[in-house]
């Protein structure tokens, strides 16, 4: 799955410019970033620094203006819309700040949705949905609608939806932004558990407490990476004799 | 009231800020209200405005029936009329009339033919009308031997006599008889239906055997306090008494009474008009559903505004009133424009029927009643289109709405109510479009009908009256001389005369086939009957299939002969050659001669284009006693170019003889069947409007749905949905509505088509091709209306959509 040396994802000189009328806004400038398999990366920075834009590019929701992007060994920066949709569906799991569950679908149907787009057979779909919901502790709420759940529960369902497709990377955009601190901690703990179980996780957050959970934190400011540091997760790993390798 | 004006001002501002929504809503209501008001004005003018006389709803029409002989209605014999008049106590009086040709000639211009009424002396008194000049008839004017007098219409007085104030007392010739003009009726008066001149009937009942002679249309004015039921019961009693007294002539004869105008509109026409009104009401319903949907969508968009208002203390009623005021403003604009549409529609309709000479009291116009109707429609449409959105907008939990942004799920699908409304629109449109399709097919069938004979022939009508043509010989001589003169004209291919014209109408008669026996008079078969001159079939280009045409030797004193058509041969001779066989007109007491069949001709639509009983026979004019004939001339060039020649040839024989109904046969057939064209066009307008509104409605709802589902689409795309998945998602919603709408719509169409049966020509009410075609058209329109927003949905940028609120 990786491109070699355990690198799952690589951005090379990525720039993103938004054009509005005659105004050019450089959202990202010359971003070079690698994420290794089973790494837990946090992208931090103040509001408007380009965190979400970077995550959108990582999740193939958006395309870079310049630069290259390799995901699991495949150059994906210039794929067509349909090809990007397929990559998103099979290799990326999204967790949004606003949960983004579909209100008219039940919990079960929401989690099933990406598998439906992948044309996964019915039996397998059912098994994977149940497993994902069990993983986040929401198996007892399959027939509920999102409006019948608390914010924390909704975000757990969103996590289940993200992992049901067994993506190569989980991308979480401010996953605690709409939650109280208790539920926020529960969700971050869930992401840590998923990471410990082998998932590659990339979280955008402006909350230093949650960035601490990651092995590595990339700090963005005005669209540029200004600092990288190891988080508590990395220190914990190092304390246990593991080494963290990154650019 | 202050709050109403506040709401009114706010509504104008809000509507101005949403010009697209406002425009669609106004167009929808303009069409709905405009077309409904047009049809209402037609229905009201034709069925309910009534006679323009004092207390005209008390004027009743009386006739007879004989259900034992399956006769639902028949005119009243002179003796029955006299007995009814004598014995009844429910009416102020009873009067009678028959309508017919009145030839007016004199020194003031060429002879002209008018539609006249031959009336009893009390006819005007019952109507309570006064003449513009002179007097109307008195009780002595209809006595046998009374001096010949006439009352003329305003049009004749103005056009023929240059509004001569000294017209009263002047003598003119009516049907060859010197007659004194005693009065002039005011403009617009054309009683009984569309008459221009009135003459006392002067019939001596004593010289006529009971049950024979002329028959009358009878009418009377109910006395004050007498109900219709009571009068009808009394008439039934009198009819029963006459049956006992005169069993030979009155056995089984009953009486029928109904409001006067109902008799001349007819049940079928009334049913058709009411069906049309019901149909156009569907257009209004569709328009209201459309507007309701648009307003529902806006209500959802404005839920936050309403929540804020509620949080600030607005009561639900206040919010409802605000939304209703907005609907009222839209409806008011639609009503004003709809009134203009109705004004144009009524003008177009009146122009379309001007040649059909409808009864004089049919007065179709936009008047105070139409305006009152529009006001009623405005309030109704406001309620229909506005109440649901107002209740929906005001019924939301404002607390939930205000905190909605903190929630993370997207519950953005368009509501069941909107979907139901669109489904209803599709269903109603389907019904209307099937009606329109059936009508259009009728018109096409009529225009492409293969008559089997020439219709591009010149026709005219002429009538000979006893004063100048007292015997058969004189009349036959006139007809034969005219035919010979016309046939000799350059450019004429053929000329003939006949009592009836193919494709229009011919009379009918009972008859006996030689060798058959008939137990009862009602067992004698019926067939169409026409007296014709030699050359009739040749002039129409119809070939004789067997035997021969009539010849000049087929006159009185020679062998009585008859030609029958192919349907006649099939039915009465099982398809074998009938040549040499004999038939006789009349029933058991007939004293007519047996006629020998000498020829067989193709069927020529003797009973009109939609004739269910095509069997017919033709007899030679020279062996018949007829006074009114149609002239037929086939020319090499333009038929109407021969009119001056035709006139001059008639004048050359008799300068006092007017020609009337001068036109080509084709034009006369088209005119006789005007309702196919007029009602077909009306239905096409209704169907077109319905299709437009349903298309716009479906597009609007789907478009709004896509807008509301932008975030959902973004989520789905983020999760890997391909374009086809998104298109499928959106179109599936549209297809459900289309499918259900079409199913219900075909049911509505089945009901509607039954009401239209009377104006369908050679088209089955359940024509499967039309039903399927319309379903197909709606499907295509519906799919297009769904596909455009669905395509738009695929262009959603997931990054933007996920930030969408």
Tab-separated table of C-alpha atoms in Angstrom, chain B residues 256-442:
chain	number	residue	atom	x	y	z
B	256	UNK	CA	-92.258	17.871	-20.226
B	257	UNK	CA	-91.570	21.243	-18.700
B	258	UNK	CA	-88.223	22.962	-18.171
B	259	UNK	CA	-86.841	26.505	-17.966
B	260	UNK	CA	-87.030	27.998	-21.450
B	261	UNK	CA	-83.298	28.408	-22.129
B	262	UNK	CA	-82.511	24.834	-21.105
B	263	UNK	CA	-84.485	23.544	-24.058
B	264	UNK	CA	-82.320	25.356	-26.575
B	265	UNK	CA	-78.916	24.680	-25.049
B	266	UNK	CA	-79.446	20.971	-24.639
B	267	UNK	CA	-78.233	18.572	-21.997
B	268	UNK	CA	-75.173	17.496	-23.971
B	269	UNK	CA	-73.968	21.038	-24.578
B	270	UNK	CA	-74.558	21.912	-20.927
B	271	UNK	CA	-72.651	18.834	-19.840
B	272	UNK	CA	-69.817	19.683	-22.185
B	273	UNK	CA	-69.601	23.258	-20.926
B	274	UNK	CA	-69.630	22.155	-17.305
B	275	UNK	CA	-66.987	19.533	-18.099
B	276	UNK	CA	-64.873	22.283	-19.632
B	277	UNK	CA	-65.342	24.419	-16.518
B	278	UNK	CA	-64.320	21.480	-14.348
B	279	UNK	CA	-61.317	20.925	-16.617
B	280	UNK	CA	-60.169	24.510	-16.425
B	281	UNK	CA	-60.614	24.460	-12.672
B	282	UNK	CA	-57.891	21.842	-12.725
B	283	UNK	CA	-55.584	24.421	-14.308
B	284	UNK	CA	-56.351	26.760	-11.407
B	285	UNK	CA	-55.718	23.964	-8.937
B	286	UNK	CA	-52.388	23.230	-10.622
B	287	UNK	CA	-51.496	26.903	-10.475
B	288	UNK	CA	-52.380	27.040	-6.773
B	289	UNK	CA	-50.355	23.894	-6.104
B	290	UNK	CA	-47.463	25.493	-7.937
B	291	UNK	CA	-47.641	28.673	-5.926
B	292	UNK	CA	-48.136	26.755	-2.694
B	293	UNK	CA	-44.982	24.813	-3.467
B	294	UNK	CA	-42.968	27.910	-4.220
B	295	UNK	CA	-44.200	29.523	-1.021
B	296	UNK	CA	-43.505	26.367	0.943
B	297	UNK	CA	-39.947	26.449	-0.301
B	298	UNK	CA	-39.654	30.065	0.698
B	299	UNK	CA	-41.220	29.327	4.057
B	300	UNK	CA	-38.494	26.766	4.703
B	301	UNK	CA	-35.838	29.233	3.648
B	302	UNK	CA	-37.341	31.822	5.936
B	303	UNK	CA	-37.737	29.539	8.924
B	304	UNK	CA	-34.993	31.400	10.771
B	305	UNK	CA	-36.677	34.741	10.129
B	306	UNK	CA	-39.958	33.346	11.445
B	307	UNK	CA	-38.172	31.874	14.453
B	308	UNK	CA	-36.670	35.252	15.265
B	309	UNK	CA	-40.069	36.914	14.916
B	310	UNK	CA	-41.610	34.288	17.184
B	311	UNK	CA	-38.818	34.669	19.686
B	312	UNK	CA	-39.544	38.384	19.698
B	313	UNK	CA	-43.168	37.732	20.592
B	314	UNK	CA	-45.084	37.310	17.306
B	315	UNK	CA	-48.139	35.086	17.765
B	316	UNK	CA	-48.746	32.227	15.365
B	317	UNK	CA	-51.790	34.003	13.983
B	318	UNK	CA	-49.693	37.062	13.289
B	319	UNK	CA	-47.126	34.982	11.398
B	320	UNK	CA	-49.879	33.172	9.468
B	321	UNK	CA	-51.452	36.507	8.517
B	322	UNK	CA	-48.136	37.832	7.306
B	323	UNK	CA	-47.626	34.849	5.006
B	324	UNK	CA	-51.231	34.981	3.819
B	325	UNK	CA	-50.836	38.664	3.023
B	326	UNK	CA	-47.862	37.826	0.812
B	327	UNK	CA	-49.908	35.187	-0.990
B	328	UNK	CA	-52.769	37.644	-1.324
B	329	UNK	CA	-50.507	40.222	-2.951
B	330	UNK	CA	-49.273	37.665	-5.502
B	331	UNK	CA	-52.816	36.455	-6.145
B	332	UNK	CA	-54.096	39.993	-6.525
B	333	UNK	CA	-51.542	40.699	-9.253
B	334	UNK	CA	-52.368	37.353	-10.893
B	335	UNK	CA	-56.090	38.159	-10.697
B	336	UNK	CA	-55.647	41.562	-12.347
B	337	UNK	CA	-53.629	40.044	-15.174
B	338	UNK	CA	-55.985	37.046	-15.265
B	339	UNK	CA	-58.899	39.386	-15.849
B	340	UNK	CA	-57.058	40.756	-18.881
B	341	UNK	CA	-56.437	37.194	-20.106
B	342	UNK	CA	-60.137	36.420	-19.636
B	343	UNK	CA	-61.121	39.530	-21.565
B	344	UNK	CA	-58.959	38.391	-24.481
B	345	UNK	CA	-60.185	34.798	-24.133
B	346	UNK	CA	-63.834	35.846	-24.240
B	347	UNK	CA	-63.223	37.997	-27.313
B	348	UNK	CA	-61.494	35.121	-29.079
B	349	UNK	CA	-64.315	32.758	-28.152
B	350	UNK	CA	-66.998	35.162	-29.365
B	351	UNK	CA	-65.118	35.611	-32.638
B	352	UNK	CA	-64.859	31.848	-33.012
B	353	UNK	CA	-68.602	31.272	-32.606
B	354	UNK	CA	-69.877	34.346	-34.439
B	355	UNK	CA	-70.776	32.317	-37.547
B	356	UNK	CA	-72.661	29.713	-35.566
B	357	UNK	CA	-75.464	32.128	-34.666
B	358	UNK	CA	-76.063	31.008	-31.102
B	359	UNK	CA	-79.390	31.799	-29.358
B	360	UNK	CA	-79.752	35.543	-28.864
B	361	UNK	CA	-79.677	35.447	-25.082
B	362	UNK	CA	-76.226	33.870	-25.057
B	363	UNK	CA	-74.201	36.863	-24.043
B	364	UNK	CA	-70.617	36.036	-23.182
B	365	UNK	CA	-68.709	38.974	-21.742
B	366	UNK	CA	-66.623	40.176	-18.847
B	367	UNK	CA	-69.048	42.021	-16.619
B	368	UNK	CA	-69.647	42.691	-12.945
B	369	UNK	CA	-70.476	39.029	-12.384
B	370	UNK	CA	-67.178	37.963	-13.942
B	371	UNK	CA	-65.322	40.492	-11.801
B	372	UNK	CA	-67.112	39.185	-8.696
B	373	UNK	CA	-66.094	35.686	-9.767
B	374	UNK	CA	-62.480	36.831	-10.058
B	375	UNK	CA	-62.639	38.349	-6.579
B	376	UNK	CA	-63.959	35.047	-5.268
B	377	UNK	CA	-61.202	33.182	-7.105
B	378	UNK	CA	-58.614	35.534	-5.646
B	379	UNK	CA	-59.705	34.721	-2.119
B	380	UNK	CA	-59.963	31.018	-2.917
B	381	UNK	CA	-56.541	30.934	-4.560
B	382	UNK	CA	-55.058	32.836	-1.628
B	383	UNK	CA	-56.455	30.220	0.704
B	384	UNK	CA	-55.453	27.265	-1.492
B	385	UNK	CA	-51.948	28.502	-2.168
B	386	UNK	CA	-51.250	30.320	1.057
B	387	UNK	CA	-52.681	28.477	4.022
B	388	UNK	CA	-50.389	25.447	3.933
B	389	UNK	CA	-47.150	27.423	3.617
B	390	UNK	CA	-48.361	29.841	6.296
B	391	UNK	CA	-49.177	27.036	8.699
B	392	UNK	CA	-45.917	25.296	7.892
B	393	UNK	CA	-43.878	28.435	8.438
B	394	UNK	CA	-45.604	29.327	11.651
B	395	UNK	CA	-45.725	25.807	13.021
B	396	UNK	CA	-41.998	25.141	13.359
B	397	UNK	CA	-40.415	24.872	16.794
B	398	UNK	CA	-38.587	28.189	16.757
B	399	UNK	CA	-36.317	27.132	19.568
B	400	UNK	CA	-35.103	24.182	17.503
B	401	UNK	CA	-34.716	26.360	14.435
B	402	UNK	CA	-32.677	28.916	16.323
B	403	UNK	CA	-30.257	26.287	17.559
B	404	UNK	CA	-30.229	24.427	14.288
B	405	UNK	CA	-26.743	25.601	13.345
B	406	UNK	CA	-25.283	23.768	16.261
B	407	UNK	CA	-26.572	20.473	14.920
B	408	UNK	CA	-24.451	18.509	12.584
B	409	UNK	CA	-26.882	16.455	10.520
B	410	UNK	CA	-28.476	17.577	7.303
B	411	UNK	CA	-32.234	17.099	7.216
B	412	UNK	CA	-32.761	18.891	4.022
B	413	UNK	CA	-35.053	16.838	1.844
B	414	UNK	CA	-38.026	18.576	0.416
B	415	UNK	CA	-41.112	17.825	2.493
B	416	UNK	CA	-43.799	15.277	1.760
B	417	UNK	CA	-46.253	18.096	1.312
B	418	UNK	CA	-44.303	19.592	-1.583
B	419	UNK	CA	-43.906	16.205	-3.213
B	420	UNK	CA	-47.618	15.557	-2.836
B	421	UNK	CA	-48.436	18.900	-4.397
B	422	UNK	CA	-46.195	18.224	-7.388
B	423	UNK	CA	-47.647	14.740	-7.755
B	424	UNK	CA	-51.083	16.323	-7.751
B	425	UNK	CA	-49.988	18.797	-10.430
B	426	UNK	CA	-48.716	15.987	-12.639
B	427	UNK	CA	-51.928	14.030	-12.127
B	428	UNK	CA	-54.164	16.972	-12.992
B	429	UNK	CA	-52.021	17.899	-15.999
B	430	UNK	CA	-52.199	14.340	-17.221
B	431	UNK	CA	-55.997	14.450	-17.079
B	432	UNK	CA	-56.153	17.730	-18.949
B	433	UNK	CA	-53.578	16.729	-21.522
B	434	UNK	CA	-55.398	13.504	-22.324
B	435	UNK	CA	-58.553	15.584	-22.825
B	436	UNK	CA	-56.613	17.944	-25.082
B	437	UNK	CA	-55.101	15.002	-26.959
B	438	UNK	CA	-58.513	13.463	-27.593
B	439	UNK	CA	-59.891	16.786	-28.818
B	440	UNK	CA	-56.913	17.426	-31.075
B	441	UNK	CA	-57.238	13.968	-32.552
B	442	UNK	CA	-60.921	14.703	-33.217
